[in-house]
Amino acid sequence: MADYNEKFYLVRSDILPEAMKKTIDAKALLERGKVDSIFDAVHQVGLSRSAFYKYRDAVFPFQAMVKEQMITLFFHLEDRAGTLSNLLQTVADSGCNVLTIHQTIPLQGKANVTLSLNTTGLVGSIEQLLQKLHKLDFVDRVEILSSGA
């Protein structure tokens, strides 16, 4: 479970460990559609998959964070009446605009939902939004899949 009270730092790239730099490169290949899979991306940049998974949600290019206005979130939800409606209301109350919604068919009482959000009107930080969403009793997991303008 992620700690949404974490602090963020701006660090010059020349002092980052090589694995972090390569993770950013691999993420860029994936985002631009230059490779078909994480396996292909890490192979191309010379990084292990374990290092990629370790750093993928922790390192971001500065430019992407500065101009960020869109974010894609993945949720693992309990399959109960009204969960999607409550989730969307929480997002709306935070000032975000829903751009896309994808929900899987519930299996074994759980469903996966992916939301792409425009965060231009976000009240507070993304970390605060994630914390609020994770506290919903029907949310088992919430992750950032991608972010950028």
Coordinates of C-alpha atoms in Angstrom, one line a residue:
M1 CA 0.0 0.0 0.0
A2 CA 1.4 3.4 -1.0
D3 CA 1.9 6.2 1.4
Y4 CA 0.2 9.3 -0.1
N5 CA 1.9 11.6 2.4
E6 CA 5.3 11.2 0.7
K7 CA 7.4 14.2 -0.1
F8 CA 8.7 15.0 -3.5
Y9 CA 12.1 16.4 -4.5
L10 CA 13.5 17.9 -7.6
V11 CA 16.9 16.3 -8.3
R12 CA 19.4 16.9 -11.1
S13 CA 19.6 13.9 -13.4
D14 CA 23.4 13.6 -13.2
I15 CA 23.2 12.4 -9.6
L16 CA 20.3 9.9 -10.1
P17 CA 21.2 6.2 -10.0
E18 CA 21.4 4.7 -13.5
A19 CA 18.4 2.5 -12.9
M20 CA 16.2 5.5 -12.2
K21 CA 17.3 7.2 -15.5
K22 CA 16.8 4.0 -17.4
T23 CA 13.3 3.6 -15.9
I24 CA 12.4 7.1 -17.1
D25 CA 13.7 6.2 -20.6
A26 CA 11.7 2.9 -20.6
K27 CA 8.5 4.7 -19.5
A28 CA 9.0 7.2 -22.4
L29 CA 9.4 4.3 -24.9
L30 CA 6.1 2.8 -23.6
E31 CA 4.2 6.1 -23.6
R32 CA 5.3 7.0 -27.1
G33 CA 4.4 3.5 -28.4
K34 CA 7.9 2.8 -29.5
V35 CA 7.8 -0.7 -27.9
D36 CA 5.0 -3.2 -27.4
S37 CA 5.7 -4.3 -23.8
I38 CA 7.6 -3.5 -20.6
F39 CA 9.9 -6.5 -21.4
D40 CA 10.8 -4.8 -24.8
A41 CA 11.3 -1.4 -23.1
V42 CA 13.6 -2.6 -20.4
H43 CA 15.6 -4.7 -22.8
Q44 CA 16.1 -1.8 -25.1
V45 CA 17.4 0.5 -22.3
G46 CA 19.4 -2.2 -20.6
L47 CA 17.4 -2.4 -17.3
S48 CA 16.0 -5.3 -15.3
R49 CA 12.3 -5.6 -15.0
S50 CA 12.5 -5.7 -11.2
A51 CA 14.3 -2.3 -11.2
F52 CA 11.7 -0.9 -13.6
Y53 CA 8.8 -2.1 -11.3
K54 CA 10.7 -0.7 -8.3
Y55 CA 11.0 2.8 -9.7
R56 CA 8.2 3.2 -12.3
D57 CA 5.8 4.9 -9.9
A58 CA 8.5 6.9 -8.2
V59 CA 10.4 8.8 -10.9
F60 CA 9.0 11.3 -13.4
P61 CA 10.6 13.8 -15.8
F62 CA 10.3 17.3 -14.4
Q63 CA 8.6 18.6 -17.6
A64 CA 5.8 16.0 -17.3
M65 CA 5.1 17.0 -13.7
V66 CA 5.1 20.7 -14.4
K67 CA 2.6 20.6 -17.3
E68 CA 0.6 17.7 -15.9
Q69 CA -3.1 18.2 -16.5
M70 CA -4.2 14.7 -17.3
I71 CA -3.9 11.6 -15.2
T72 CA -5.0 8.0 -15.6
L73 CA -5.9 6.1 -12.5
F74 CA -6.5 2.3 -12.0
F75 CA -8.8 1.1 -9.3
H76 CA -9.6 -2.3 -7.9
L77 CA -13.1 -2.0 -6.4
E78 CA -15.5 -4.2 -4.5
D79 CA -18.6 -5.0 -6.7
R80 CA -21.3 -3.3 -4.7
A81 CA -24.3 -1.1 -5.9
G82 CA -23.3 2.5 -6.2
T83 CA -19.5 2.1 -6.0
L84 CA -18.8 3.6 -9.5
S85 CA -21.2 6.5 -8.8
N86 CA -19.6 7.2 -5.4
L87 CA -16.1 7.1 -7.0
L88 CA -17.1 9.5 -9.7
Q89 CA -18.7 11.8 -7.2
T90 CA -15.5 11.9 -5.1
V91 CA -13.5 12.7 -8.3
A92 CA -16.0 15.5 -9.3
D93 CA -16.0 16.9 -5.7
S94 CA -12.2 17.2 -6.0
G95 CA -12.5 19.4 -9.1
C96 CA -11.4 16.8 -11.7
N97 CA -13.2 16.2 -15.0
V98 CA -13.6 12.6 -16.1
L99 CA -12.4 12.1 -19.7
T100 CA -12.8 8.3 -20.0
I101 CA -14.1 5.4 -18.0
H102 CA -13.4 1.7 -18.5
Q103 CA -14.8 -0.9 -16.2
T104 CA -14.3 -4.7 -16.4
I105 CA -16.9 -7.2 -15.7
P106 CA -16.8 -8.0 -12.0
L107 CA -15.2 -11.3 -11.1
Q108 CA -15.3 -12.8 -7.6
G109 CA -16.8 -9.7 -6.2
K110 CA -14.2 -7.3 -7.6
A111 CA -14.0 -5.0 -10.7
N112 CA -11.2 -3.0 -12.3
V113 CA -11.9 0.6 -13.3
T114 CA -9.6 2.9 -15.2
L115 CA -10.4 6.6 -15.2
S116 CA -8.6 9.3 -17.3
L117 CA -9.0 12.7 -15.6
N118 CA -8.4 16.3 -16.5
T119 CA -6.9 17.7 -13.3
T120 CA -6.9 21.4 -14.4
G121 CA -9.5 22.2 -11.8
L122 CA -8.1 19.9 -9.1
V123 CA -8.6 21.3 -5.6
G124 CA -5.5 20.3 -3.6
S125 CA -2.7 18.0 -4.8
I126 CA -2.8 14.7 -6.7
E127 CA -1.5 13.0 -3.6
Q128 CA -4.4 14.4 -1.6
L129 CA -6.9 13.1 -4.2
L130 CA -5.2 9.7 -4.1
Q131 CA -5.4 9.6 -0.4
K132 CA -9.1 10.5 -0.4
L133 CA -9.9 7.9 -3.1
H134 CA -7.9 5.2 -1.2
K135 CA -9.9 5.9 2.0
L136 CA -13.2 5.0 0.2
D137 CA -14.3 1.7 1.8
F138 CA -15.0 0.0 -1.5
V139 CA -11.6 0.8 -3.0
D140 CA -9.1 -2.0 -2.6
R141 CA -6.3 -0.4 -4.6
V142 CA -5.7 2.8 -6.6
E143 CA -2.6 3.4 -8.8
I144 CA -1.4 6.0 -11.2
L145 CA -1.1 4.4 -14.6
S146 CA 0.1 7.5 -16.4
S147 CA 0.2 11.3 -16.2
G148 CA 1.0 14.1 -18.6
A149 CA -0.6 16.8 -20.7

